[in-house]
mmCIF file of N, CA and C in Angstrom:
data_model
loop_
_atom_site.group_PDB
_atom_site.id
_atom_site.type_symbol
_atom_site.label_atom_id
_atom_site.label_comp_id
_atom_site.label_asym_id
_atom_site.label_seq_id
_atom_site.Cartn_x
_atom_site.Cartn_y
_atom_site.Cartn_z
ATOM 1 N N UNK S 1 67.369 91.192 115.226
ATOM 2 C CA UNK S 1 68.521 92.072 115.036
ATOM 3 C C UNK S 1 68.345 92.922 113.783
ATOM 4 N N UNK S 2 68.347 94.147 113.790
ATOM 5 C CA UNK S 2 68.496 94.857 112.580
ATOM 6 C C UNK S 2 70.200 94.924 111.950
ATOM 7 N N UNK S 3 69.770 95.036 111.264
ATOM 8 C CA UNK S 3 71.311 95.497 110.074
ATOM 9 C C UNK S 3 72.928 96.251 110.772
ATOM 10 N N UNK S 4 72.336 96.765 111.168
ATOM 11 C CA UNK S 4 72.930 97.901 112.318
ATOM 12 C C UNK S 4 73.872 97.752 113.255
ATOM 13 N N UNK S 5 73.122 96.309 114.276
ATOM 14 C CA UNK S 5 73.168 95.925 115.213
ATOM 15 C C UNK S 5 74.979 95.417 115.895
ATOM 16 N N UNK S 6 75.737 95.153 114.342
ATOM 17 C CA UNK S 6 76.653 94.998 115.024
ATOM 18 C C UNK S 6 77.516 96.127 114.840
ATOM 19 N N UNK S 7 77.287 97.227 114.734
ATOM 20 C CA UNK S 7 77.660 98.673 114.504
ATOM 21 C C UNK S 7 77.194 99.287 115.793
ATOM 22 N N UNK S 8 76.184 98.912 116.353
ATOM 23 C CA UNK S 8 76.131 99.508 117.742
ATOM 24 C C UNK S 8 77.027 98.410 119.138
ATOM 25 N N UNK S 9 77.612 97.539 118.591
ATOM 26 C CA UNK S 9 78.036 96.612 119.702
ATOM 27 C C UNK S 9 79.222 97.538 119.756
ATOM 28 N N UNK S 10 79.897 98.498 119.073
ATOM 29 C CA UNK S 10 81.431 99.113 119.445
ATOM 30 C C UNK S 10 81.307 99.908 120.217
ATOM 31 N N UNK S 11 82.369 100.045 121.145
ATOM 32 C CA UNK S 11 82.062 101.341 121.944
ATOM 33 C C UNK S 11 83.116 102.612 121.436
ATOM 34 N N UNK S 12 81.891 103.485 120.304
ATOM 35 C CA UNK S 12 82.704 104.513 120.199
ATOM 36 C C UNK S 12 82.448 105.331 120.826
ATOM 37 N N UNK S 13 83.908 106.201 120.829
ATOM 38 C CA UNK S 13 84.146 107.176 121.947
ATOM 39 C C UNK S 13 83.459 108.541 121.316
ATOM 40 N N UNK S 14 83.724 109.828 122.362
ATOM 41 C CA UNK S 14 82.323 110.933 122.471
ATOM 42 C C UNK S 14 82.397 111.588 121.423
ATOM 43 N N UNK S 15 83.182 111.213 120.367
ATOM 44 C CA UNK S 15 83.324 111.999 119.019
ATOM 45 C C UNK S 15 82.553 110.645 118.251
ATOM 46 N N UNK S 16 82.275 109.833 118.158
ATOM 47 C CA UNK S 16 81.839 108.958 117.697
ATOM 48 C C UNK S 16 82.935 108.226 116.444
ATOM 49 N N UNK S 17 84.290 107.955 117.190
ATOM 50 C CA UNK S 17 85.324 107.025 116.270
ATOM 51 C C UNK S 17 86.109 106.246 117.872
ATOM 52 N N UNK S 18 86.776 105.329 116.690
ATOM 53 C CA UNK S 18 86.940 103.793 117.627
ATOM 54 C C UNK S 18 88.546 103.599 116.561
ATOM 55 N N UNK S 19 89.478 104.136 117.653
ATOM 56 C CA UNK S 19 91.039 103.472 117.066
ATOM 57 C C UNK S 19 91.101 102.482 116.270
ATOM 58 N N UNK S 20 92.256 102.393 115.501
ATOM 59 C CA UNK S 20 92.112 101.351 114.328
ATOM 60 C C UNK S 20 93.248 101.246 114.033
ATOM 61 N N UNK S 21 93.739 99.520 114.639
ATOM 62 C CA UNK S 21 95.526 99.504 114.308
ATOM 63 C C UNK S 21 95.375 98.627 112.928
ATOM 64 N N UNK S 22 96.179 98.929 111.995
ATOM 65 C CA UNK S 22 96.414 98.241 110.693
ATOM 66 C C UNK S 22 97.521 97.445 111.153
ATOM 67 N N UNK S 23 97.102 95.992 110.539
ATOM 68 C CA UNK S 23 98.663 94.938 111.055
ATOM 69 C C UNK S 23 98.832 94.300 109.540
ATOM 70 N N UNK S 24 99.758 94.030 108.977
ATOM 71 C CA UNK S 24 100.099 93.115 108.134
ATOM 72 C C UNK S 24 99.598 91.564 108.525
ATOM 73 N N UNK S 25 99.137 91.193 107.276
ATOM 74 C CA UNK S 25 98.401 89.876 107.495
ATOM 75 C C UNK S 25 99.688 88.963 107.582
ATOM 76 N N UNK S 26 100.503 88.898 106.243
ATOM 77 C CA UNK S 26 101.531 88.353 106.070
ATOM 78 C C UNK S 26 102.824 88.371 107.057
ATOM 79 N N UNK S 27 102.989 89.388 107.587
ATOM 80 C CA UNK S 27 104.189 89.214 108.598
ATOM 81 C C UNK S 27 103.809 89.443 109.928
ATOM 82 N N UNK S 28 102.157 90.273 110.142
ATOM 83 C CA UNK S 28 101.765 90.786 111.486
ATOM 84 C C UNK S 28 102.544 91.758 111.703
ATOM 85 N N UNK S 29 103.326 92.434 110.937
ATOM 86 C CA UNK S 29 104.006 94.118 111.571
ATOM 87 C C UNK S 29 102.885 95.029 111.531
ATOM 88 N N UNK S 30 102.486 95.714 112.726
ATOM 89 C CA UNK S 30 101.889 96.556 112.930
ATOM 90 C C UNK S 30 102.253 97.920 112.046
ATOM 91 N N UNK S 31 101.789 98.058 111.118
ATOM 92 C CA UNK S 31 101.941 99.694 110.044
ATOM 93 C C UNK S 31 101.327 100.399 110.077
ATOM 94 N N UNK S 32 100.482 100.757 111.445
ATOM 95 C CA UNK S 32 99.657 101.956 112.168
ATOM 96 C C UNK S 32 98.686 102.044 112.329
ATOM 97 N N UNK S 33 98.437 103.503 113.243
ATOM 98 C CA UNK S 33 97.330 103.892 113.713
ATOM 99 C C UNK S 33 96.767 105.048 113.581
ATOM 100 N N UNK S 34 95.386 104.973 113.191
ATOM 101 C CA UNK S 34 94.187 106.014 112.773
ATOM 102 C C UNK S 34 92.760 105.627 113.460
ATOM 103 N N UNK S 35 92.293 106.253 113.199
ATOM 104 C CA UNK S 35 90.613 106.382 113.886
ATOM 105 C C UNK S 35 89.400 106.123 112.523
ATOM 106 N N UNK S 36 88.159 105.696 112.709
ATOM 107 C CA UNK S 36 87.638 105.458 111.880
ATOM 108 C C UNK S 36 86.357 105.671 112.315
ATOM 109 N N UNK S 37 85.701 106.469 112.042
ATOM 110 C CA UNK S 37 83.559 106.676 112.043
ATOM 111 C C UNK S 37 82.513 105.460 111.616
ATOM 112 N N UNK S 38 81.564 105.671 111.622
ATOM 113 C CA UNK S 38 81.027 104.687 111.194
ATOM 114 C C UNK S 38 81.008 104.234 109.696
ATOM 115 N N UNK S 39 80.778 105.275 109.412
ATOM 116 C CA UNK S 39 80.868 105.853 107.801
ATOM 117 C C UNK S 39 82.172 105.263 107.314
ATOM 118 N N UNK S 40 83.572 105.252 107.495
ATOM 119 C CA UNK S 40 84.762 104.578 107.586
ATOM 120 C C UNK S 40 84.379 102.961 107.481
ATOM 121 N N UNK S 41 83.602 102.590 108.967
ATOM 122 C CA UNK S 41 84.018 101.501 109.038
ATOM 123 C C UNK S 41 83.002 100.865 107.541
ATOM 124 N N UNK S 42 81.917 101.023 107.414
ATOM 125 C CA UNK S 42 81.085 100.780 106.564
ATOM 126 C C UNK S 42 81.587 100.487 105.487
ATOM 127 N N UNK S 43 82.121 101.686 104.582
ATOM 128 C CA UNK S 43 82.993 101.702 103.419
ATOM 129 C C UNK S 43 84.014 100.956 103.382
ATOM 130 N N UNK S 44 85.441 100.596 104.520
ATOM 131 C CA UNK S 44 85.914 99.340 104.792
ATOM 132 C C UNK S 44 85.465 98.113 104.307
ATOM 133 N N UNK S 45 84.271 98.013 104.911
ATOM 134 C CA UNK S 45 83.985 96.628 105.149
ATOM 135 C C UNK S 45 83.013 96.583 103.479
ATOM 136 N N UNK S 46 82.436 97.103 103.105
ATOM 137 C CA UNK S 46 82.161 97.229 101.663
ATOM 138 C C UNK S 46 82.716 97.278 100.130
ATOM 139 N N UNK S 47 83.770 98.022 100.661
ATOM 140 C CA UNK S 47 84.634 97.778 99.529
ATOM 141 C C UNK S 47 85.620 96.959 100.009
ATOM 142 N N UNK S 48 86.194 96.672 100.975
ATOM 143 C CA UNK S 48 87.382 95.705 101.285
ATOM 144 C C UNK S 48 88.606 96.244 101.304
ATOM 145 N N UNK S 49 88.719 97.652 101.202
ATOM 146 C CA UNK S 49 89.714 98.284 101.431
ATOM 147 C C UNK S 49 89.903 99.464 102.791
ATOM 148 N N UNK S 50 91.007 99.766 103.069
ATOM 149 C CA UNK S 50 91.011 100.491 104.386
ATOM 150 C C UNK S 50 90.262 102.004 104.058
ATOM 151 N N UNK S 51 89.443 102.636 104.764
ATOM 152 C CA UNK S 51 89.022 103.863 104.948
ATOM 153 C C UNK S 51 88.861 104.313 106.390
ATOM 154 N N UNK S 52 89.613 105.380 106.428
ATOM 155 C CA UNK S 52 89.865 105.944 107.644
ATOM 156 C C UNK S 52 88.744 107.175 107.830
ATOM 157 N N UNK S 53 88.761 108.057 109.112
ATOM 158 C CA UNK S 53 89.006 109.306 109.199
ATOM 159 C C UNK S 53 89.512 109.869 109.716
ATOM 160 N N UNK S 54 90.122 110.875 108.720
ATOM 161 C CA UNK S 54 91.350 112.248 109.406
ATOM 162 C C UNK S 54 90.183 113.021 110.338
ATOM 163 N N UNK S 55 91.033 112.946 111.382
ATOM 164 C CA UNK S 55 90.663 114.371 112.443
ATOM 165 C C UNK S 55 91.161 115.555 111.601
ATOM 166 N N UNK S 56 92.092 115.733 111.225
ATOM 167 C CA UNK S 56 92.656 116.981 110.945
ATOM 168 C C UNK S 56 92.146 117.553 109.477
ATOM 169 N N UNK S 57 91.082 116.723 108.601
ATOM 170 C CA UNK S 57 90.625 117.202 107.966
ATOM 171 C C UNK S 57 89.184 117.350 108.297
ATOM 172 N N UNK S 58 88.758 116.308 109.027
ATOM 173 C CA UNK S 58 86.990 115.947 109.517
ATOM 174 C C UNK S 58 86.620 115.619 107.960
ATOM 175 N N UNK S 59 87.154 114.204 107.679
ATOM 176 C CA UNK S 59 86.877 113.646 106.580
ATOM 177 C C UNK S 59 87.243 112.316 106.150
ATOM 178 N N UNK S 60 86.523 111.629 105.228
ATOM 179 C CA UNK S 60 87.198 110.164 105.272
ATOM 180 C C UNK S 60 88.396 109.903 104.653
ATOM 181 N N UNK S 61 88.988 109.349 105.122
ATOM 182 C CA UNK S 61 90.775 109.407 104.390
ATOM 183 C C UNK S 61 90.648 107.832 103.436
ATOM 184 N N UNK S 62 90.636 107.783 102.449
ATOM 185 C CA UNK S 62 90.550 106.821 101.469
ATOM 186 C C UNK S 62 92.176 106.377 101.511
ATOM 187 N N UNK S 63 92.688 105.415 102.368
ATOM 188 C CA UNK S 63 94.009 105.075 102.422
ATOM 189 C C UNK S 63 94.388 104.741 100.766
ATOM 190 N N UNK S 64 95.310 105.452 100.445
ATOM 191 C CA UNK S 64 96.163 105.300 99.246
ATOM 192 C C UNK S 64 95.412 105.935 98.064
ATOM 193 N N UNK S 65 94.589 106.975 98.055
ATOM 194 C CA UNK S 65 93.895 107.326 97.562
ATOM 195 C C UNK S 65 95.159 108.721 96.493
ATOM 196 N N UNK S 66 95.725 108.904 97.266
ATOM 197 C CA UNK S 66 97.009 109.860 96.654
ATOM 198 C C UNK S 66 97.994 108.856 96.300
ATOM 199 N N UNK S 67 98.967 108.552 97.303
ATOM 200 C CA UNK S 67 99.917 107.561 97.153
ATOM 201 C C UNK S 67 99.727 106.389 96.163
ATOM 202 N N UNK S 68 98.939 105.473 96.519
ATOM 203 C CA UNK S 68 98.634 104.172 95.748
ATOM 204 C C UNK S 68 98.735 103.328 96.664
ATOM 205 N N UNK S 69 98.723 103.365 98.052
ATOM 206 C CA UNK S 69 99.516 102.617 98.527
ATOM 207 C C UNK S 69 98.540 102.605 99.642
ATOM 208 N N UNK S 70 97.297 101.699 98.732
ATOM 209 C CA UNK S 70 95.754 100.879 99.263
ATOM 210 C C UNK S 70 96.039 100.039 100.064
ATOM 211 N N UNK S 71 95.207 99.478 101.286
ATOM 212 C CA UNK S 71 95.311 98.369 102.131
ATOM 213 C C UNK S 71 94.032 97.893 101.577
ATOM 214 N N UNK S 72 94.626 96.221 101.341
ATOM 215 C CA UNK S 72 93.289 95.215 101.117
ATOM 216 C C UNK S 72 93.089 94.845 102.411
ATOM 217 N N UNK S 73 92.097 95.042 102.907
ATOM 218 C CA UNK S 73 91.346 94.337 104.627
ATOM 219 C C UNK S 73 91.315 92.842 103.974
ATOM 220 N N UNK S 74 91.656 92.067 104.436
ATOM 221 C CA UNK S 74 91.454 90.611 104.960
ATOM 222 C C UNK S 74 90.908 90.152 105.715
ATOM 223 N N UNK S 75 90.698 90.862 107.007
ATOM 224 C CA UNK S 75 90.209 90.727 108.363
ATOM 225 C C UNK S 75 89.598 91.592 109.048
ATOM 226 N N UNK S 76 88.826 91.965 109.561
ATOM 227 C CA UNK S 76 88.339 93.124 110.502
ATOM 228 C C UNK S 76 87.827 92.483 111.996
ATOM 229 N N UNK S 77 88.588 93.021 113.175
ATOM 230 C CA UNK S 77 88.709 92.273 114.515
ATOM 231 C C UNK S 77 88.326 93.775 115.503
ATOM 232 N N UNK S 78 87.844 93.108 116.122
ATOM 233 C CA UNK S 78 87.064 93.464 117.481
ATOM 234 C C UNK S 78 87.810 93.250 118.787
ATOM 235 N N UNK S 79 88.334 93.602 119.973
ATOM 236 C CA UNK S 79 89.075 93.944 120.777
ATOM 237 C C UNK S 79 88.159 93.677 121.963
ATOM 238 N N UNK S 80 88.317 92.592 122.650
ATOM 239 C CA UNK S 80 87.487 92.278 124.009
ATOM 240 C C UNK S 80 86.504 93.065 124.428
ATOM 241 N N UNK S 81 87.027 94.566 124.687
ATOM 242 C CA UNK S 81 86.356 95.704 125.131
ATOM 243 C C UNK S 81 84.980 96.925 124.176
ATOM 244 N N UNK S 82 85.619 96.225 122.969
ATOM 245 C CA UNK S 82 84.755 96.401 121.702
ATOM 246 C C UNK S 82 84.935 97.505 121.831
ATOM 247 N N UNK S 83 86.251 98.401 121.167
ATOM 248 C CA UNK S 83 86.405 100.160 121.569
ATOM 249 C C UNK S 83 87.845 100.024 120.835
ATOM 250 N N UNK S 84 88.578 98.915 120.162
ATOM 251 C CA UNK S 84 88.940 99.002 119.375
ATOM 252 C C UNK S 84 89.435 98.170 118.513
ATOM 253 N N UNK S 85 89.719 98.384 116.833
ATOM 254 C CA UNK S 85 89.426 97.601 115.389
ATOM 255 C C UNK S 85 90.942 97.386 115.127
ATOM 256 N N UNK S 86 90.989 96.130 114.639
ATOM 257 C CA UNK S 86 92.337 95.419 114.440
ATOM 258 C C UNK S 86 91.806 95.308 112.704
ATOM 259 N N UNK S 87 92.622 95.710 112.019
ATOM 260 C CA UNK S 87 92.565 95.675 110.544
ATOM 261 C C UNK S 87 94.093 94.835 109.918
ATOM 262 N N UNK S 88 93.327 93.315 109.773
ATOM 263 C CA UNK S 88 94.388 92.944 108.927
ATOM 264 C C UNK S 88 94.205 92.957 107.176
ATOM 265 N N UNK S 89 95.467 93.257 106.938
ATOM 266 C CA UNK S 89 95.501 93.850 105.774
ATOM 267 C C UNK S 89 96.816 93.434 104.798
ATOM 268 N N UNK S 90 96.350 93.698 103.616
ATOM 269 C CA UNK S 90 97.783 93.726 102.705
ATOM 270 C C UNK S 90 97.913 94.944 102.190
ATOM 271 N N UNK S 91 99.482 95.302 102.381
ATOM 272 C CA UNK S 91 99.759 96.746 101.912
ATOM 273 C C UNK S 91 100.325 96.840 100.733
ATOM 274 N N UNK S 92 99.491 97.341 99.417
ATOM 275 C CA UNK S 92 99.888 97.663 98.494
ATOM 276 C C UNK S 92 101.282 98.436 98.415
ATOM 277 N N UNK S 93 102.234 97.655 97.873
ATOM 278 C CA UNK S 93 104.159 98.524 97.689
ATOM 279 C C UNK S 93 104.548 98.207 99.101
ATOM 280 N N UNK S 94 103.798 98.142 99.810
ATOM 281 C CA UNK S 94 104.978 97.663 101.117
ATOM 282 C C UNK S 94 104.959 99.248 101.739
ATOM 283 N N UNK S 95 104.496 99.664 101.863
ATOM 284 C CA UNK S 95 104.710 101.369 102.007
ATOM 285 C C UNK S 95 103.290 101.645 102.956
ATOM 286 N N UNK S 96 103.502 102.237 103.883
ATOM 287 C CA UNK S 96 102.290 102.012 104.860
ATOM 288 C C UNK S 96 102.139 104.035 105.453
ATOM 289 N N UNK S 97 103.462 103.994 105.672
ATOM 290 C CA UNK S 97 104.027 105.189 106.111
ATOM 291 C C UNK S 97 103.638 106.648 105.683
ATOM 292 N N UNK S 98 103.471 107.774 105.518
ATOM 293 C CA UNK S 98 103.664 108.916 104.485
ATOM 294 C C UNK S 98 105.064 109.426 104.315
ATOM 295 N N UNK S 99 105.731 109.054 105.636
ATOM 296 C CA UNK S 99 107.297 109.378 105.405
ATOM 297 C C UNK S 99 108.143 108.260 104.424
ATOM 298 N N UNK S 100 107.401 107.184 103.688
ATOM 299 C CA UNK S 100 107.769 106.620 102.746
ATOM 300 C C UNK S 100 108.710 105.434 102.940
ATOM 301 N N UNK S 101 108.105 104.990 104.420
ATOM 302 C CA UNK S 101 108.572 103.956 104.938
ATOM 303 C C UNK S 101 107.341 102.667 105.059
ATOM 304 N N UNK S 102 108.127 101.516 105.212
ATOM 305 C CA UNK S 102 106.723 100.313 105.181
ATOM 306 C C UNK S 102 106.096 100.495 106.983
ATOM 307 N N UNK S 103 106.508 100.990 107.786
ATOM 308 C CA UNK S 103 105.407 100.890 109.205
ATOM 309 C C UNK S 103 105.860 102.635 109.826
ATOM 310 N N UNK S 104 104.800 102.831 110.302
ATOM 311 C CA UNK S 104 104.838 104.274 110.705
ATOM 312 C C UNK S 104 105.896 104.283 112.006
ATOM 313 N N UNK S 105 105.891 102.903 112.272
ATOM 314 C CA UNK S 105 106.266 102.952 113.902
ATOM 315 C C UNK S 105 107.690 102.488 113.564
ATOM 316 N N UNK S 106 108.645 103.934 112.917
ATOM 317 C CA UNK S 106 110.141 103.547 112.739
ATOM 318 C C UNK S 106 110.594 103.936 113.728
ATOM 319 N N UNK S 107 110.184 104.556 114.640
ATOM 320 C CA UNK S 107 111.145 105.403 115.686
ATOM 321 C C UNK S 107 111.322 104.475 117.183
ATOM 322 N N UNK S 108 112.414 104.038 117.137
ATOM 323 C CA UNK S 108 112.914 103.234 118.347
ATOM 324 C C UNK S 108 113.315 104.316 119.431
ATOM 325 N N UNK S 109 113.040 104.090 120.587
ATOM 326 C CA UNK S 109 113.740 104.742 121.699
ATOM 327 C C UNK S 109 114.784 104.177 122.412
ATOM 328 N N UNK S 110 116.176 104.794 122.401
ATOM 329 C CA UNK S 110 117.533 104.674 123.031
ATOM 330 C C UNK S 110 118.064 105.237 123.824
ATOM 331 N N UNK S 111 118.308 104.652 124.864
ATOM 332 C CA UNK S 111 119.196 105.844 125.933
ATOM 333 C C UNK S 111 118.610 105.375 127.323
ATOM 334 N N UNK S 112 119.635 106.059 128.009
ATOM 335 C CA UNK S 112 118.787 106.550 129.544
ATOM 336 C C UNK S 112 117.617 107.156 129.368
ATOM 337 N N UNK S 113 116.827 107.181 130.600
ATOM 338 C CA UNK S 113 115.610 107.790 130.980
ATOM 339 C C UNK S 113 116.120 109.225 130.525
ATOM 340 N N UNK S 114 116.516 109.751 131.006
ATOM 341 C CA UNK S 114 116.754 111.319 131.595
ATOM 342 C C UNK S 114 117.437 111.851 130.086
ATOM 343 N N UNK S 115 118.264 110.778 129.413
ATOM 344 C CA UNK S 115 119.063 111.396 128.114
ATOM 345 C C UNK S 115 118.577 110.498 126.982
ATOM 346 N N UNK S 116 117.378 109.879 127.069
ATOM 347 C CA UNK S 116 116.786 108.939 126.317
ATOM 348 C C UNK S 116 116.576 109.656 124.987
ATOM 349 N N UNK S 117 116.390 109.193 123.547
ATOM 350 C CA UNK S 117 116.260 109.758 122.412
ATOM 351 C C UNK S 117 115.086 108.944 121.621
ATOM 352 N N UNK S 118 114.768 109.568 120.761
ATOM 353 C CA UNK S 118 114.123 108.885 119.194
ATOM 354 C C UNK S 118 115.343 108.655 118.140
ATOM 355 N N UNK S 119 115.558 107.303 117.736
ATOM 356 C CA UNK S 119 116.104 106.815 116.358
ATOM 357 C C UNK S 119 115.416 106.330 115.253
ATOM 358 N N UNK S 120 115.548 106.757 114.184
ATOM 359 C CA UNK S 120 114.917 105.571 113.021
ATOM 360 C C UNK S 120 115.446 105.153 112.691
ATOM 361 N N UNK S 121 115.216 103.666 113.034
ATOM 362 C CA UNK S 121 115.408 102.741 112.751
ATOM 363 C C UNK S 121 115.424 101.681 111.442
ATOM 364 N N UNK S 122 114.156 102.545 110.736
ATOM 365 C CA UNK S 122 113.473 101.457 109.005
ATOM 366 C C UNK S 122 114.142 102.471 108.235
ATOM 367 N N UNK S 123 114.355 102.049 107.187
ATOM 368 C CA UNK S 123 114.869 102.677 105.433
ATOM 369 C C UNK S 123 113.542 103.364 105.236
ATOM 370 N N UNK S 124 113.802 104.598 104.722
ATOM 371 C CA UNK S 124 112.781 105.064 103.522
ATOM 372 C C UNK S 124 112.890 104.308 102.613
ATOM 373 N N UNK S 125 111.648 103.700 102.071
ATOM 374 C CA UNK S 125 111.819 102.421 100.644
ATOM 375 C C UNK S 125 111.324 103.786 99.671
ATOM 376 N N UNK S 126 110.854 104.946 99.610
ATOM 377 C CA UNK S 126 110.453 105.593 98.272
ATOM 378 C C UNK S 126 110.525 107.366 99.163
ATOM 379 N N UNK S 127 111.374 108.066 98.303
ATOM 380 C CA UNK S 127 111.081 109.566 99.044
ATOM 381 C C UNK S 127 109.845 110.014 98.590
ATOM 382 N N UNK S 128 109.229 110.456 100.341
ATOM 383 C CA UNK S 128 107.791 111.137 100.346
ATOM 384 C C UNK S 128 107.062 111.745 99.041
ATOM 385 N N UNK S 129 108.213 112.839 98.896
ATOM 386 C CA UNK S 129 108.006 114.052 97.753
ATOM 387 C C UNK S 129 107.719 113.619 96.183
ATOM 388 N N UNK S 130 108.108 112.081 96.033
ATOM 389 C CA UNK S 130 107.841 111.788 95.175
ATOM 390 C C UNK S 130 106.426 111.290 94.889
ATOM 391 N N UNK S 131 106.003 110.672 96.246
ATOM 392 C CA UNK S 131 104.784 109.977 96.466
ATOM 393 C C UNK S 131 103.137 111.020 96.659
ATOM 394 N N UNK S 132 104.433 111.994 97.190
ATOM 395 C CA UNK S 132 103.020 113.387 97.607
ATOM 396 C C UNK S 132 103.323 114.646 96.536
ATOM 397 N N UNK S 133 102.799 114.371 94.767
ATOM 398 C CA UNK S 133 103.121 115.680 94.155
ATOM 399 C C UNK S 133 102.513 116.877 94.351
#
């Protein structure tokens, strides 16, 4: 086996990145989802902290690199299908969000089908604007 080898067992997709849900170690709340390169996962798993990449910049997103609000990896998991990365983690401040909430996934859906809505549901624990000068 070369070095490599378990870097080629993922199946990344035709851009060459592989989804990546961040879960809280401590409570297991899922606090989102991003995509990650190899280059990502590498640096992850090297430094022990989360590194992503933004599509929308075509670059590695150093989680909390602005904010402060670093994920320590604890865990890095593999998904039956090997196509996608379960990152357990601790979230520095509790703040996971950019809208300055602890899980991205505040928005509950209510209603009928046909008159169904988005609510948020979580507190902002810190306003954005303060976090993004």
């Amino acid at each position: 086996m070369t070095s490599n080898d378990w870097l080629d067992e993922i199946q990344w997709n035709m851009s060459g990145l592989v989804p990546v849900i961040a879960q809280e170690a401590s409570s297991n709340d899922i606090l989102m989802f991003a995509w990650m390169n190899r280059e990502a996962l590498i640096k992850t798993i090297v430094l022990g902290y989360a590194v992503y990449f933004s599509r929308s910049r075509n670059a590695l997103w150093f989680k909390g690199e602005v904010s402060g609000h670093v994920q320590h990896v604890r865990e890095v998991r593999l998904d039956c299908d090997k196509d996608v990365i379960l990152l357990k983690i601790e979230q520095v401040s509790g703040i996971a969000c950019h809208t300055g909430r602890h899980s991205c996934f505040f928005q509950k859906f209510e209603g009928v089908v046909n008159n169904g809505h988005w609510v948020s549901v979580d507190p902002i624990l810190k306003d954005p604007d303060s976090i993004y000068l």
